[in-house]
CSV table of C-alpha atoms and ligand atoms in Angstrom, one decimal:
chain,number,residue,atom,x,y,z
A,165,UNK,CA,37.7,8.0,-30.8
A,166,UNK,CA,37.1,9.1,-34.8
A,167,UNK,CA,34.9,7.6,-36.6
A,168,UNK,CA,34.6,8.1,-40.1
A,169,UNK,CA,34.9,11.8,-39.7
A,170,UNK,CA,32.5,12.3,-37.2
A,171,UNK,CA,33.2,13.2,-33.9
A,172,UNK,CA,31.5,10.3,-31.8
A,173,UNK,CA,32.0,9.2,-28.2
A,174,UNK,CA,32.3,5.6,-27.6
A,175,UNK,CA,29.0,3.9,-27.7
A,176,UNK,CA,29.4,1.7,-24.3
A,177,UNK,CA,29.6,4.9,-22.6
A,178,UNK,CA,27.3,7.5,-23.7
A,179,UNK,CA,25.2,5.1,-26.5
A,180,UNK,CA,22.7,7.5,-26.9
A,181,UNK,CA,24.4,10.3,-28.1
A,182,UNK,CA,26.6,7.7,-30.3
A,183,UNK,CA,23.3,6.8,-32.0
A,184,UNK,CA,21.9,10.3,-32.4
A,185,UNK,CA,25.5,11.4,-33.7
A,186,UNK,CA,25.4,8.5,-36.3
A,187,UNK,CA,21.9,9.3,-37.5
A,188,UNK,CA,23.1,13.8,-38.1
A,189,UNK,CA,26.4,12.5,-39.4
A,190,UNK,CA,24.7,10.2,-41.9
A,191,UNK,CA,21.7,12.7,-42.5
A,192,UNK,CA,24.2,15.9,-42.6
A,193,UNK,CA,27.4,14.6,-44.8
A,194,UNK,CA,24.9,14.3,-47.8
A,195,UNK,CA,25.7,17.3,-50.2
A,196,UNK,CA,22.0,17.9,-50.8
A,197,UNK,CA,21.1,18.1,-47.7
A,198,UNK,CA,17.8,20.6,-47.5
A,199,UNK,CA,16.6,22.9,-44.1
A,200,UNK,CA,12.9,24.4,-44.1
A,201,UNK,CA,12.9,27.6,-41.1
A,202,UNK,CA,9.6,28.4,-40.1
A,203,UNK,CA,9.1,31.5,-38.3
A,204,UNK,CA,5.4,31.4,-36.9
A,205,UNK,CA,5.0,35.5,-36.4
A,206,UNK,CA,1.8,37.4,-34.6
A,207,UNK,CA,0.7,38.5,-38.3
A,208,UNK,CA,2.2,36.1,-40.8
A,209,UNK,CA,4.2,32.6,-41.6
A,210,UNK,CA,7.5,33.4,-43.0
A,211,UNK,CA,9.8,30.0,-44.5
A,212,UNK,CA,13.0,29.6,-46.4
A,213,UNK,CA,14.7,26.7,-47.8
A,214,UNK,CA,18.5,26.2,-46.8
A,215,UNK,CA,20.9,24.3,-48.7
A,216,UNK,CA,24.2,24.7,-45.9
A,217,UNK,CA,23.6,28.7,-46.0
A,218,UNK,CA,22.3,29.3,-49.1
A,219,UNK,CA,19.1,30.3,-48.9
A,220,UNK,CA,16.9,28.6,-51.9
A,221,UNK,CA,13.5,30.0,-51.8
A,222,UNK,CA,11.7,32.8,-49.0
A,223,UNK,CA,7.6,32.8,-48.3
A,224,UNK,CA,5.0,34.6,-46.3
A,225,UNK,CA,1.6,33.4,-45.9
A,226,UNK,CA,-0.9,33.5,-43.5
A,227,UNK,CA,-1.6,30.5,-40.9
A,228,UNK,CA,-5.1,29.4,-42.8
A,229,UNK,CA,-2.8,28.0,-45.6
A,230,UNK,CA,-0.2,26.8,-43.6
A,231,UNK,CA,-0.8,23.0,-45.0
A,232,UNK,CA,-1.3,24.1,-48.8
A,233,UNK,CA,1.8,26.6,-48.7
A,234,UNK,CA,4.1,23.5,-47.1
A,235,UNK,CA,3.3,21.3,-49.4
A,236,UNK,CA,4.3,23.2,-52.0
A,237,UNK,CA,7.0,23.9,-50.9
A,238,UNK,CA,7.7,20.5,-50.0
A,239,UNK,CA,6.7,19.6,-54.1
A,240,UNK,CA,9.4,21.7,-55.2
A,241,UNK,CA,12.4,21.0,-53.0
A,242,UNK,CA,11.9,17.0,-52.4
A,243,UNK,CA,15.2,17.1,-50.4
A,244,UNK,CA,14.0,19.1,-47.7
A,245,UNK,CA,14.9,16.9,-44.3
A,246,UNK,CA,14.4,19.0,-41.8
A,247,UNK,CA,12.3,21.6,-40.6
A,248,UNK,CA,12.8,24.0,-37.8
A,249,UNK,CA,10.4,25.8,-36.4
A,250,UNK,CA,10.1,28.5,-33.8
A,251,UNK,CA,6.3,30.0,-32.6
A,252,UNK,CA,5.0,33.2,-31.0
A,253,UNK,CA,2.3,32.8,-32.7
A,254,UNK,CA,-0.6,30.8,-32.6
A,255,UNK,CA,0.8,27.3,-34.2
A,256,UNK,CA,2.8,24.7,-32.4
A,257,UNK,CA,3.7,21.3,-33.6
A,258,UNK,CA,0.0,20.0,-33.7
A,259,UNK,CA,-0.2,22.5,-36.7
A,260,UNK,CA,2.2,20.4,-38.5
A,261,UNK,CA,0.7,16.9,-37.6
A,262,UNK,CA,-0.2,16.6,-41.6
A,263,UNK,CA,3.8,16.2,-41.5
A,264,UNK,CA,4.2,13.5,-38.9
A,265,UNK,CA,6.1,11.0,-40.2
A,266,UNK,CA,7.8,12.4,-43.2
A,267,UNK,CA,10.5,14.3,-41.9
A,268,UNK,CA,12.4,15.6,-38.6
A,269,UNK,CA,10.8,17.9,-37.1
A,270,UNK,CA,12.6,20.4,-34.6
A,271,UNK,CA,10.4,22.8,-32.7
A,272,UNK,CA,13.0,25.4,-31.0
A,273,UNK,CA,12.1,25.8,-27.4
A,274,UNK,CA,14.0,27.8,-24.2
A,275,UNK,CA,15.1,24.6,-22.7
A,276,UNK,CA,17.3,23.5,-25.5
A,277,UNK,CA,20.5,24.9,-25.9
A,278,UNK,CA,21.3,28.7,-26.6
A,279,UNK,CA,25.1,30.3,-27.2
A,280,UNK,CA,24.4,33.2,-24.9
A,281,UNK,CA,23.8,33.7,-21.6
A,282,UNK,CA,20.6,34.7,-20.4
A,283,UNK,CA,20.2,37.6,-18.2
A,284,UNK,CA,16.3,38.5,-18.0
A,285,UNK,CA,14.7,38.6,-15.2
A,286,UNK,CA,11.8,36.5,-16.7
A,287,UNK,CA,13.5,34.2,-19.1
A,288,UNK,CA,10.1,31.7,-18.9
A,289,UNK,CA,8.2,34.5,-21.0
A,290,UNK,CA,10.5,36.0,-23.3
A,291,UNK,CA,9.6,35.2,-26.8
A,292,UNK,CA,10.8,32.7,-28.8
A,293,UNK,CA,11.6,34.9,-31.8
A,294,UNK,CA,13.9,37.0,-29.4
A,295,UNK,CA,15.7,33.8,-28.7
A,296,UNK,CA,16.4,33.2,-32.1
A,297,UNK,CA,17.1,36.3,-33.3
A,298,UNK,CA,19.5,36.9,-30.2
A,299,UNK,CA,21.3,33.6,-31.2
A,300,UNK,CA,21.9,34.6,-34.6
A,301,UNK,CA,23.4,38.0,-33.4
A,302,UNK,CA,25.9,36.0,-31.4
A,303,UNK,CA,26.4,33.2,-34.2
A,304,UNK,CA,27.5,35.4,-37.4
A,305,UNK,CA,28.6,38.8,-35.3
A,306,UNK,CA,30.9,36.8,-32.6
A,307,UNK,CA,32.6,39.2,-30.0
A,308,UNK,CA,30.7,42.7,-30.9
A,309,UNK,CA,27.8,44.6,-28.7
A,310,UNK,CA,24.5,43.1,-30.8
A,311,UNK,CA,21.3,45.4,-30.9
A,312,UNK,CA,18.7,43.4,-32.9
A,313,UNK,CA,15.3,45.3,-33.9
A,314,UNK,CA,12.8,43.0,-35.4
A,315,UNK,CA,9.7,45.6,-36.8
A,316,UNK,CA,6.6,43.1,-37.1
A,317,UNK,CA,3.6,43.4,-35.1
A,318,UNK,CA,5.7,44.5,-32.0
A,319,UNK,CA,9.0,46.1,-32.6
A,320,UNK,CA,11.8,44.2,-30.6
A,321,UNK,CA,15.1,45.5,-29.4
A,322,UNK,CA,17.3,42.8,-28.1
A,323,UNK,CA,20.8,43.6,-26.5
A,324,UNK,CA,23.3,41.1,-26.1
A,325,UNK,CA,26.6,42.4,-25.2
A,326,UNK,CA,30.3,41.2,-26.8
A,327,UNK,CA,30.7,38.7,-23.9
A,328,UNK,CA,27.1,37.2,-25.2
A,329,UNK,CA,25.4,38.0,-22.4
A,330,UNK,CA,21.6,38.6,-23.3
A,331,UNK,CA,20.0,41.5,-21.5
A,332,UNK,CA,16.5,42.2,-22.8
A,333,UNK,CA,15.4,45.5,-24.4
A,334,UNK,CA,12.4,46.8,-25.5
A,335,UNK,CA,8.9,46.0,-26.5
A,336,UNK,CA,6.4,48.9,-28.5
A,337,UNK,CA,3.9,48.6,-30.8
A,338,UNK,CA,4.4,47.6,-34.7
A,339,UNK,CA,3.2,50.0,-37.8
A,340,UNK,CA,0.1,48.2,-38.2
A,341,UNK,CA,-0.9,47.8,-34.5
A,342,UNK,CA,-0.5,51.8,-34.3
A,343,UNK,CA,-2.4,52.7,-37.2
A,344,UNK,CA,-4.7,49.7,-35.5
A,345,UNK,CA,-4.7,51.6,-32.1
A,346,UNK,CA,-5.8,54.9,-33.1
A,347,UNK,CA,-8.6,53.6,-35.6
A,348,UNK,CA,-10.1,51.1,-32.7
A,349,UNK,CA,-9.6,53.7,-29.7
A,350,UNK,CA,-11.1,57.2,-31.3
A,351,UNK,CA,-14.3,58.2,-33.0
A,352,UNK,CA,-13.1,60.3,-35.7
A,353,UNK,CA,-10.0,58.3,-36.9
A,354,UNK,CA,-9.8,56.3,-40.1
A,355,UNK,CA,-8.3,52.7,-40.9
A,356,UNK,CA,-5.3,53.8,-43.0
A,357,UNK,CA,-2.1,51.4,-44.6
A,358,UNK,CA,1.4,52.1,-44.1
A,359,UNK,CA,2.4,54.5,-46.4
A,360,UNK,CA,5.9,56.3,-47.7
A,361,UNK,CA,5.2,60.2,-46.6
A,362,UNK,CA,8.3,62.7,-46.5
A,363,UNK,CA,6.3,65.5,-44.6
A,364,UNK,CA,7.2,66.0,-41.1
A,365,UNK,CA,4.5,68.8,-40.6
A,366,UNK,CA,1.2,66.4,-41.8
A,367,UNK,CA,-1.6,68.4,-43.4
A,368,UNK,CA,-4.6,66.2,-43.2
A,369,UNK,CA,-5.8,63.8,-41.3
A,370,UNK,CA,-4.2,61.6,-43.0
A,371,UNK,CA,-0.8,62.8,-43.3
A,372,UNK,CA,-0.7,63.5,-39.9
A,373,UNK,CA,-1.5,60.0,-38.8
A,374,UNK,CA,1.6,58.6,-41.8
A,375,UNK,CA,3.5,60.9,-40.2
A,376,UNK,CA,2.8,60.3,-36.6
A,377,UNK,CA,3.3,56.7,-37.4
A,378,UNK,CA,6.4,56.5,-40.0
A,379,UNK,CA,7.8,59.5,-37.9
A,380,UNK,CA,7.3,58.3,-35.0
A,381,UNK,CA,8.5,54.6,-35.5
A,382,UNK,CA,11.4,56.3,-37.0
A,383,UNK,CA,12.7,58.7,-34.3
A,384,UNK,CA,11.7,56.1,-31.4
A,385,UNK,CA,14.4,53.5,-33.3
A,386,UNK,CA,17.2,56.2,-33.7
A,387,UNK,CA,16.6,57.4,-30.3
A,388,UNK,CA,17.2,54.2,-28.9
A,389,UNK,CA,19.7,53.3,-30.9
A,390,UNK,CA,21.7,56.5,-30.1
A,391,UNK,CA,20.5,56.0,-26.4
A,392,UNK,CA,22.3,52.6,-26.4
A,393,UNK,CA,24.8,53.5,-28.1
A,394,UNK,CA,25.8,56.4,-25.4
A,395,UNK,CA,26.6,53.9,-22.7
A,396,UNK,CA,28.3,51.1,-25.0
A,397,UNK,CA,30.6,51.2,-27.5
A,398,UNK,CA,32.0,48.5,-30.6
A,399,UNK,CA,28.2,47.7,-31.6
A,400,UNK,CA,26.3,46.2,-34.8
A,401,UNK,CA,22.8,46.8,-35.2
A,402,UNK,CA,20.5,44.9,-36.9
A,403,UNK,CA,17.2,45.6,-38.5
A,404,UNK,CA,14.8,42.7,-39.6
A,405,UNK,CA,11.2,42.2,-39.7
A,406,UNK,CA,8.2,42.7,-41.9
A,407,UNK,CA,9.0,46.5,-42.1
A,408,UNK,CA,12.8,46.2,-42.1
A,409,UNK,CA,13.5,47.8,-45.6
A,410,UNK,CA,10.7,50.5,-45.7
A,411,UNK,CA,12.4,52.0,-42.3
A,412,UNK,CA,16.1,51.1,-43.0
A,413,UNK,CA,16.1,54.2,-45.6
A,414,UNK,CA,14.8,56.2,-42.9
A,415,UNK,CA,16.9,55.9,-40.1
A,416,UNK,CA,19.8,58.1,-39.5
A,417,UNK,CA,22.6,55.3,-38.0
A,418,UNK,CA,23.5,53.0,-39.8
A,419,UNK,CA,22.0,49.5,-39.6
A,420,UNK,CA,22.6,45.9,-41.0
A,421,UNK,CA,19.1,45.5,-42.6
A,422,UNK,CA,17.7,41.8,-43.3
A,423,UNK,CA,14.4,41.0,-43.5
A,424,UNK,CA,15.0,37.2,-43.7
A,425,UNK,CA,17.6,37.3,-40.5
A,426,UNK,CA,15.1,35.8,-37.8
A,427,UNK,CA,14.6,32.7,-41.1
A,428,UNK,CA,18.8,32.7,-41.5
A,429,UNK,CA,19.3,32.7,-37.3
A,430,UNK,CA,17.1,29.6,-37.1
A,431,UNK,CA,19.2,27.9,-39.4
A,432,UNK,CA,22.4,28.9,-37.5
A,433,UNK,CA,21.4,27.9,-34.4
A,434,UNK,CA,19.4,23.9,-35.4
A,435,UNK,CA,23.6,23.3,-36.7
A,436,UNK,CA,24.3,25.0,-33.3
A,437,UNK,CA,22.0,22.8,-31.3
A,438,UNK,CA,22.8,19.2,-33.3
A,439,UNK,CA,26.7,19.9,-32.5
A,440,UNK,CA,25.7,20.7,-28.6
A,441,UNK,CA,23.4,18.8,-27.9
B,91,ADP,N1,1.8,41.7,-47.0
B,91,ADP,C1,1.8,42.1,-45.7
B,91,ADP,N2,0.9,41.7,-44.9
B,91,ADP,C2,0.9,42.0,-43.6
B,91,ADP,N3,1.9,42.8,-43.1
B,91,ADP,C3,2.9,43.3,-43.9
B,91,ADP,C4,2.9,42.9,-45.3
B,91,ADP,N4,4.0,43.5,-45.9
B,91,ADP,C5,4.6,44.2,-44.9
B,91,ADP,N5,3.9,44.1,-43.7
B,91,ADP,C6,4.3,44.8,-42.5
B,91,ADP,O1,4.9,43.8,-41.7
B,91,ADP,C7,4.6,43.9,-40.4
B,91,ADP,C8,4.5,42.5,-39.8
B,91,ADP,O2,5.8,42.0,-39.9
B,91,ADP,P1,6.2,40.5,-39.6
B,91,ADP,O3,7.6,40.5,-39.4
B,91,ADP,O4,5.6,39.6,-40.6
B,91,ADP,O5,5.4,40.3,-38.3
B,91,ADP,P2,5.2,39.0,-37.3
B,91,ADP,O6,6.6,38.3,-37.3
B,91,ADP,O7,4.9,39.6,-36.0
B,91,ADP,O8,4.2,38.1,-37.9
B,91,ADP,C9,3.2,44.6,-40.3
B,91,ADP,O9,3.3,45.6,-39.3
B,91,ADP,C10,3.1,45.3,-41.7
B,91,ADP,O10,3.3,46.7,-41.6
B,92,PAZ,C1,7.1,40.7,-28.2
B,92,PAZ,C2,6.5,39.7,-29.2
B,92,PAZ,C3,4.9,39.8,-29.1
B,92,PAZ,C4,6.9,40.0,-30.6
B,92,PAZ,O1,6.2,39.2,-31.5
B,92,PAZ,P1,6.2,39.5,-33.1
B,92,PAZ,O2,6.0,41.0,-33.2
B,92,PAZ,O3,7.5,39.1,-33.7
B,92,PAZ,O4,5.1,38.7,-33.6
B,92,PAZ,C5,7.0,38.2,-28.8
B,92,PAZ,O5,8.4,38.2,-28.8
B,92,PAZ,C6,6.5,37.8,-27.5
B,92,PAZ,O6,5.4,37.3,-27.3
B,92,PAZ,N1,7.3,38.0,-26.4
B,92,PAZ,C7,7.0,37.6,-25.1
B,92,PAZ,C8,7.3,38.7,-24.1
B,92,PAZ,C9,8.8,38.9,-24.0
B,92,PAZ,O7,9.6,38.7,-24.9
B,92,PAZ,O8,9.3,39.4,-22.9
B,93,K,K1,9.0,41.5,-33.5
């Protein structure tokens, strides 16, 4: 049975899902309609206001001024009904109590529904982020090999094959955590920031650590790429993350770089999971 364009089973038979359908068709059909993704990283907050796929507005901020940076957000776009939220980081729902009440919100979790299959071994402890991320590889690149790589405090490498199959990947330490590492674990070594250096051969201490980092980050992501890609063929890869675009320009294959795809993937799959649920 159709009613008014929605697709809605008949309510004497399944009269929750009749309600819940009622409620997204009247929420959804409105033109203004207004989605706020939060990704909840290791280091930082990152948001961005939808309007269908548009993206309106990005931020990054840091979990102390969660509340402040919402509400601002929340000032300047007063149609924002949703927001979706995934965590690996140190904020769950409770961190948004200041928003109970005022607007839906949808806190992504493993048990909901995902348009891939899930192959590893451990799927109770892989991270949210990967979830998302591997969803939004299988939701805007349908029937390709997928290899995500999200550089942010860890770097991620996420395969999911052209029959959307998830099989896991990689996990290695982020920019920061290796200039982090070598400060916090030696005597002699300084505290440095991620810098652009062209030398392979450093010359100082500090060159040698940019270049054992930048290098190093560099060469370990077109090694696996080209690793990967010797055993499958037919594949996109995808580059996000805090450090997407200082290593895109680096990197010898080529890559889809997005720094806002993990933001654009949670969007994707909340109008995935409200038409599959
Ligand atoms: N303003 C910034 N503050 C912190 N890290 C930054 C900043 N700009 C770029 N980065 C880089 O982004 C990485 C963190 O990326 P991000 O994707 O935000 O991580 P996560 O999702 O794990 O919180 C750090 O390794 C750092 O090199
Ligand atoms: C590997 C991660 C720490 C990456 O987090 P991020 O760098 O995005 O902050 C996160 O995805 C996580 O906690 N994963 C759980 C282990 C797993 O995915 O197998
Ligand atoms: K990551």
């Amino acid at each position: 049975m159709l009613i008014a364009g929605a697709n809605i089973e008949p309510f004497f038979i399944y009269p929750k899902q009749f309600f819940k359908k009622i409620y997204y068709y009247l929420c959804f059909s409105k033109k203004s309609r207004m989605i706020l993704t939060i990704d909840v990283g290791n280091t930082r907050i990152k948001s961005a206001v939808f309007e269908q796929n548009t993206v309106l507005e990005t931020s990054v901020f840091l979990k102390e001024t969660l509340e402040e940076s919402i509400e601002k957000i929340f000032k300047k776009f007063s149609n924002i009904e949703v927001l979706v939220l995934s965590s690996v980081g140190k904020i769950d729902e409770k961190g948004l109590d200041f928003l109970f009440g005022r607007i839906k919100i949808h806190v992504i979790d493993r048990d909901q529904p995902f348009p891939f299959q899930n192959n590893y071994a451990t799927p109770n402890t892989l991270g949210i982020d990967r979830m998302v991320l591997v969803a939004g590889a299988v939701l805007q690149f349908p029937a390709q090999n997928r290899l995500i790589i999200d550089a942010g405090t860890c770097v991620t490498y996420d395969y999911v094959d052209q029959n959307d199959v998830y099989h896991g990947g990689a996990i290695s330490p982020g920019t920061r955590l290796r200039y982090e590492a070598m400060h916090n674990y030696t005597a002699k070594l300084p505290l440095l920031e991620l810098e652009d250096i062209e030398k392979v051969v450093g010359n100082s201490t500090s060159n040698s650590m940019h270049s054992g980092v930048v290098n190093g980050l560099t060469f370990e992501i077109d090694g696996y790429i080209n690793a990967i890609k010797a055993e499958k063929e037919n594949f996109i890869i995808i580059l996000t993350g805090g450090d997407a675009n200082f290593l895109a320009k680096r990197l010898k294959n080529t890559i889809f770089a997005n720094s806002n795809f993990l933001l654009e993937s949670l969007n994707s799959l909340y109008q995935y999971q409200i038409n599959n649920d």
